Short mmCIF file of C-alpha atoms in Angstrom, two decimals:
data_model
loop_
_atom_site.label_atom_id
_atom_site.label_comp_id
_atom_site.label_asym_id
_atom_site.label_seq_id
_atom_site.Cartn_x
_atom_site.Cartn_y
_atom_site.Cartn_z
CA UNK A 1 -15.37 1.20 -9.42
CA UNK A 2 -15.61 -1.31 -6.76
CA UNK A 3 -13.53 -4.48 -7.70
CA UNK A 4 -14.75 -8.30 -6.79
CA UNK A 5 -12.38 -11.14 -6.40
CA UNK A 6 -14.62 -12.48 -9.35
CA UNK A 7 -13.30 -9.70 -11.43
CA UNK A 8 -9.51 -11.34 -10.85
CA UNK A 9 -10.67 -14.33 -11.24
CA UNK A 10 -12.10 -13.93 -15.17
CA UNK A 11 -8.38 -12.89 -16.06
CA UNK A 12 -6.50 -15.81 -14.44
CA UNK A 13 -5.95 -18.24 -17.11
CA UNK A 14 -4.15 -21.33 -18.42
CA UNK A 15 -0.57 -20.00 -19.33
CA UNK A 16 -0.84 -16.79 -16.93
CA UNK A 17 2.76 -16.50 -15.14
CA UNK A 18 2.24 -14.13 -12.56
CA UNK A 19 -1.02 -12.39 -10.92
CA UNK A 20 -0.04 -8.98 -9.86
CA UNK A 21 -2.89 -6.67 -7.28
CA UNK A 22 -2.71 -4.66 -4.38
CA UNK A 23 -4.68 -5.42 -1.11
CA UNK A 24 -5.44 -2.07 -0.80
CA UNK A 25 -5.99 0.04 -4.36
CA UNK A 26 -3.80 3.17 -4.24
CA UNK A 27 -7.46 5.09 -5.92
CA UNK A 28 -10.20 4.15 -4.08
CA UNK A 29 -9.19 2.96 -1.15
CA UNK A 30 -11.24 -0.46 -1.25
CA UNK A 31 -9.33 -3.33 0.34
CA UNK A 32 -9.67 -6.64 -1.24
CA UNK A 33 -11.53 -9.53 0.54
CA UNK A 34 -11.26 -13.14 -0.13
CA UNK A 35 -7.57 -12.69 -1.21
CA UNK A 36 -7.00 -16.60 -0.12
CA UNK A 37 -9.33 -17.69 -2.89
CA UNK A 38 -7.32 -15.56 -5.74
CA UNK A 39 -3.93 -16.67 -4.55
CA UNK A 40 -5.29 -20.30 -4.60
CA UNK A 41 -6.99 -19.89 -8.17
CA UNK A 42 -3.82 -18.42 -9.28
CA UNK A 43 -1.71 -21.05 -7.90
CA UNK A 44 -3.80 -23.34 -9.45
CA UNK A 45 -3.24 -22.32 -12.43
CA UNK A 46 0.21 -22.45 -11.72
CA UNK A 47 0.53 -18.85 -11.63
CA UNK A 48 2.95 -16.93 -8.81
CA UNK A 49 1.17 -14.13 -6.85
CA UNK A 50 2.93 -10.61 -6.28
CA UNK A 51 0.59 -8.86 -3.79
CA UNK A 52 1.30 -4.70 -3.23
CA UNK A 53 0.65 -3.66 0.17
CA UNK A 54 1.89 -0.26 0.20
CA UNK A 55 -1.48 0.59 1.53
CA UNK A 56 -1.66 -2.12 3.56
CA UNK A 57 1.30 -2.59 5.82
CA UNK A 58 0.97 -0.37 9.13
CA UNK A 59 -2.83 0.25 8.04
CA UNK A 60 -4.29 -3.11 8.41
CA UNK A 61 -2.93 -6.16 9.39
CA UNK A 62 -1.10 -8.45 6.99
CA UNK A 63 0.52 -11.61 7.37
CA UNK A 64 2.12 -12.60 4.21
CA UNK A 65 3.09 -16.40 5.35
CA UNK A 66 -1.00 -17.25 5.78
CA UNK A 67 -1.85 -15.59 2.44
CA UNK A 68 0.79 -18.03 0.89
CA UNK A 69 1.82 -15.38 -1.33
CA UNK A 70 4.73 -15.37 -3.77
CA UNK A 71 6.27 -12.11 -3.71
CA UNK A 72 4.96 -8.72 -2.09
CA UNK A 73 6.53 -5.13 -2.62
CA UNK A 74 6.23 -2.34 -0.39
CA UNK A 75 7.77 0.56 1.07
CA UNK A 76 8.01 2.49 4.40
CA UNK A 77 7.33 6.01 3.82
CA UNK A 78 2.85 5.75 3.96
CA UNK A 79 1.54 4.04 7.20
CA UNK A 80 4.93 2.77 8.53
CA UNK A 81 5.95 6.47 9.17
CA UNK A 82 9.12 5.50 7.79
CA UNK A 83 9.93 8.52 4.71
CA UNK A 84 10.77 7.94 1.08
CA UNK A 85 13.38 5.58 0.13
CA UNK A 86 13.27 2.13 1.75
CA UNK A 87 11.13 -0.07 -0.48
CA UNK A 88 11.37 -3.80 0.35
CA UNK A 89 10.64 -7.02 -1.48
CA UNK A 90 9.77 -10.48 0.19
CA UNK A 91 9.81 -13.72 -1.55
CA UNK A 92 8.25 -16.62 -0.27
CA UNK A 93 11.17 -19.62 0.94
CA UNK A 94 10.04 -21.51 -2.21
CA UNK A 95 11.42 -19.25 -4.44
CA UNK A 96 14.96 -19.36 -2.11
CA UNK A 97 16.30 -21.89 -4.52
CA UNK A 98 18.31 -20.58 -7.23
CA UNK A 99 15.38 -21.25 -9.80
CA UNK A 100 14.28 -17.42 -10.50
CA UNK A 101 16.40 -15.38 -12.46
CA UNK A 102 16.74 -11.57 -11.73
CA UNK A 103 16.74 -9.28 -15.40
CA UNK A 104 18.01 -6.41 -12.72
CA UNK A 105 20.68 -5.80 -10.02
CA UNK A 106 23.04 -4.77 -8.57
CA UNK A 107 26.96 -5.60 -7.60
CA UNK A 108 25.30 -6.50 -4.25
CA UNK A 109 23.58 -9.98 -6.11
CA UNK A 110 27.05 -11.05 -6.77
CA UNK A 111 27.84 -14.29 -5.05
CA UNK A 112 31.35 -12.56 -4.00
CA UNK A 113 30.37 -9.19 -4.87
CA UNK A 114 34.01 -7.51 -3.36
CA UNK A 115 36.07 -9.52 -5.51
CA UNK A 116 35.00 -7.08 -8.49
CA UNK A 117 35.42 -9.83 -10.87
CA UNK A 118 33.39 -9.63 -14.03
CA UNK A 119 32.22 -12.65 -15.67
CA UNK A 120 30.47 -13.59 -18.59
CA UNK A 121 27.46 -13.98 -17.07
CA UNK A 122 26.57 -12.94 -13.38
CA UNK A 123 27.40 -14.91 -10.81
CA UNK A 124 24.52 -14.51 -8.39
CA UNK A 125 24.46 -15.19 -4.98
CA UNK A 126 22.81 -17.77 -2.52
CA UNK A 127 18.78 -17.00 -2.16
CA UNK A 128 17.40 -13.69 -1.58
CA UNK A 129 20.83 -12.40 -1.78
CA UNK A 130 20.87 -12.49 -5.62
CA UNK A 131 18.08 -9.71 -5.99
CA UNK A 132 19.31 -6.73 -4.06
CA UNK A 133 20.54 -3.83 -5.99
CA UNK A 134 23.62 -1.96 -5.60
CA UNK A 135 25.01 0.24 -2.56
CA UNK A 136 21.91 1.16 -0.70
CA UNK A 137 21.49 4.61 0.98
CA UNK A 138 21.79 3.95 4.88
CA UNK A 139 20.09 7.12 6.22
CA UNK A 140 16.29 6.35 4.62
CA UNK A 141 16.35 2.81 6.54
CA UNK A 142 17.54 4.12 9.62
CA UNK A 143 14.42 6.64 9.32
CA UNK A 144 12.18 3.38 8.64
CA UNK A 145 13.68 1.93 11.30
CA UNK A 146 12.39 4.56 13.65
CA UNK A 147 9.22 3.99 11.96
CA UNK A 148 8.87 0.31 12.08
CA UNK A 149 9.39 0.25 16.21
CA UNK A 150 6.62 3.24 16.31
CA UNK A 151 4.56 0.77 14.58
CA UNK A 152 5.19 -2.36 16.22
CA UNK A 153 5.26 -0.73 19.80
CA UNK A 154 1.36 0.61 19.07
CA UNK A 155 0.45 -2.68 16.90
CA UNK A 156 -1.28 -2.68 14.17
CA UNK A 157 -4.57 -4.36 15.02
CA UNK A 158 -4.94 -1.42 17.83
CA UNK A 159 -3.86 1.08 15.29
CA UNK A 160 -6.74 -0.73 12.49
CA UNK A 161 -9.54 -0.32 15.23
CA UNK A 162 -8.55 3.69 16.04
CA UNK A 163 -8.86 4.17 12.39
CA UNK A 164 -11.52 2.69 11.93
CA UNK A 165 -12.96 5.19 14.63
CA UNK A 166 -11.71 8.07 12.76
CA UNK A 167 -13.16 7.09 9.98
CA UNK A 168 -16.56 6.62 11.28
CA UNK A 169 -16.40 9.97 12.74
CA UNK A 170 -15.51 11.29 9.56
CA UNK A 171 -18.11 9.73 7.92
CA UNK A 172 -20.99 11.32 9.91
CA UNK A 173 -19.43 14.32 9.45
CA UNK A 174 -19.39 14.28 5.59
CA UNK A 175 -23.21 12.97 5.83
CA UNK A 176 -24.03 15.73 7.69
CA UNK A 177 -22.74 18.36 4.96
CA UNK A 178 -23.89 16.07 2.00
CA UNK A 179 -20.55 15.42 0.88
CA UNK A 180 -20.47 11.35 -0.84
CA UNK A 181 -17.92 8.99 -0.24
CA UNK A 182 -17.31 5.68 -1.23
CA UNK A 183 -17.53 2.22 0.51
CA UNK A 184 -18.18 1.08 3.99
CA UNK A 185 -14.98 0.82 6.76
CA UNK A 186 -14.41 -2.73 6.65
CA UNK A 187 -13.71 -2.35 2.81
CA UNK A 188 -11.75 0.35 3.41
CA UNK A 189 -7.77 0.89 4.15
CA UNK A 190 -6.77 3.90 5.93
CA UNK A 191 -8.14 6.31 3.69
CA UNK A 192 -11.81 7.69 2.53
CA UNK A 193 -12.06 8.29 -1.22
CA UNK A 194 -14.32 11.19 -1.63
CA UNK A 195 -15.60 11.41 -5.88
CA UNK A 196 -15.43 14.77 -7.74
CA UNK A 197 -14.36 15.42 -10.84
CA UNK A 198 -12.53 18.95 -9.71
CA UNK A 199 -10.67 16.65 -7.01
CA UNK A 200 -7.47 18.39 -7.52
CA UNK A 201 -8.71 21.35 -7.58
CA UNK A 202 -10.72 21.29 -3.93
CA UNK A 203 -7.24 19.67 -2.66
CA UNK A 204 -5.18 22.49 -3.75
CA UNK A 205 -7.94 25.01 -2.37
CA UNK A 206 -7.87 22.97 0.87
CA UNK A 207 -4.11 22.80 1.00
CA UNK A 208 -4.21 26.96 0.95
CA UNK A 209 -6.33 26.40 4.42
CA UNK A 210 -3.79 23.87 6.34
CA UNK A 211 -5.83 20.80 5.35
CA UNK A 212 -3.22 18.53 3.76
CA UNK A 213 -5.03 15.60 2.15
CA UNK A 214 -4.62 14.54 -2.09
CA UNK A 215 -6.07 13.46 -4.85
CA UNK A 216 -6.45 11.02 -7.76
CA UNK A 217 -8.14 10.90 -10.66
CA UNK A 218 -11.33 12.48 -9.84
CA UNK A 219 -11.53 11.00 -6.01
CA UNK A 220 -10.61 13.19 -3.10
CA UNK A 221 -8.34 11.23 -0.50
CA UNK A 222 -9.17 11.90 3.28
CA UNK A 223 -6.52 9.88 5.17
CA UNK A 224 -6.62 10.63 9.40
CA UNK A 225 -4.14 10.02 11.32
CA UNK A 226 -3.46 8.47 14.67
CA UNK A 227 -1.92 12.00 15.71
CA UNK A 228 -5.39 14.17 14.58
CA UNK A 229 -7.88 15.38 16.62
CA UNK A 230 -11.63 15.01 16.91
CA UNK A 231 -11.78 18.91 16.24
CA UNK A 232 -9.24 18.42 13.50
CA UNK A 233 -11.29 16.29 11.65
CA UNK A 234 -13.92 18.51 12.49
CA UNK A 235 -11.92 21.00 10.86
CA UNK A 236 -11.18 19.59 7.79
CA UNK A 237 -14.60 18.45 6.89
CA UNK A 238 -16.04 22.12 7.29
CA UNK A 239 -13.40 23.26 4.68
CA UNK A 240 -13.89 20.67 3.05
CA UNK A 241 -17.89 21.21 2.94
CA UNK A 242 -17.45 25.42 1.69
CA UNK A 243 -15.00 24.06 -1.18
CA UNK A 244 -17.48 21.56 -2.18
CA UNK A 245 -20.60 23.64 -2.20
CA UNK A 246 -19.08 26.63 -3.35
CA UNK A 247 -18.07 24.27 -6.90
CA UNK A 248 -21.10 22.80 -7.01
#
């Protein structure tokens, strides 16, 4: 299913608190245009905004301050190279003031959080400070880190446009074997969602021939990366092709 802004905007009503979507959908692949005119109809309606982006960030450029956004959520271990365990959360410098309250955290929110004191009810720190969590593990952000400078050094506009290659070069490939896909580039993130219903299935088979791709639901995800060859890609769609037609 390919989403429309309008689709967002039917469900934003009087009394909604928070509008929750991701720029790029984890399924499909399809990356959301017109965001501006949901975050201002959800403002509006004096809504906040949390926008997901772990398929965005490092894929296709993003700046958060322009969109006006509330909060977004993310991690590092997709596009920013950066492995599992360093998720981040940014919250606009409205929300700085003391006004939200965190249901969660950790001994780290506390506004003196080595004086091990325990109150009656938390006493949370200054800003952004009062929504971190407890001790974090060092060694997944110093892998981000390494990550984050890989990514910054390329860019990410230069890194949208050579995907955007790869993905047009994977396209005429699939053409050529009759294999469907869905969308055009431009709506795309990083990824080309290819529909089957045995999706899993011609992943796993494709995994036993060194093409590592996934699968959801019943669509086929064909991600390329900056590091992969033309004949790679070449590769992978011919396996891809004697799966396919072989389960058809």
């Amino acid at each position: 299913h390919c989403y429309q802004i309008e689709d967002f905007l039917k469900a934003i009503q009087e009394g909604t608190d928070l509008v929750v979507v991701s720029m790029v959908l984890f399924t499909t692949g399809q990356l959301l245009s017109n965001l501006p005119s949901l975050i201002k109809a959800a403002h509006d309606q004096g809504a906040k905004v949390l926008l997901d982006l772990y398929h965005a960030v490092g894929a296709v450029p993003v700046d958060v301050a322009d969109l006006d956004i509330d909060f977004a959520i993310g991690g590092s271990y997709k596009y920013l190279r950066g492995g599992p365990g360093a998720s981040w959360l940014y919250l606009h410098p409205r929300h700085l003031d003391g006004t939200l309250e965190t249901l969660d955290s950790g001994w780290f929110a506390q506004a003196n959080p080595f004086a091990f004191e325990r109150h009656l009810s938390p006493q949370l720190a200054e800003g952004g400070n009062r929504f971190l969590e407890s001790t974090p593990a060092i060694l997944p952000f110093y892998q981000a880190r390494a990550g984050l400078l890989f990514t910054l050094s390329i860019g990410v506009d230069r890194l949208r446009r050579y995907s955007l290659q790869q993905q047009k070069e994977l396209e005429e490939l699939l053409q050529k074997y009759g294999i469907p896909f869905l969308g055009q580039m431009e709506e795309r993130g990083a990824f080309i969602a290819i529909p089957h219903l045995q999706a899993q299935l011609i992943a796993d088979r494709l995994g036993e021939n060194g093409v590592i791709c996934d699968a959801r639901e019943s669509l086929l995800r064909l991600c390329p990366d900056l590091l992969n060859t033309r004949e790679e890609l070449m590769i992978a769609v011919e396996k891809l092709a004697e799966t396919w037609h072989r389960l058809r």
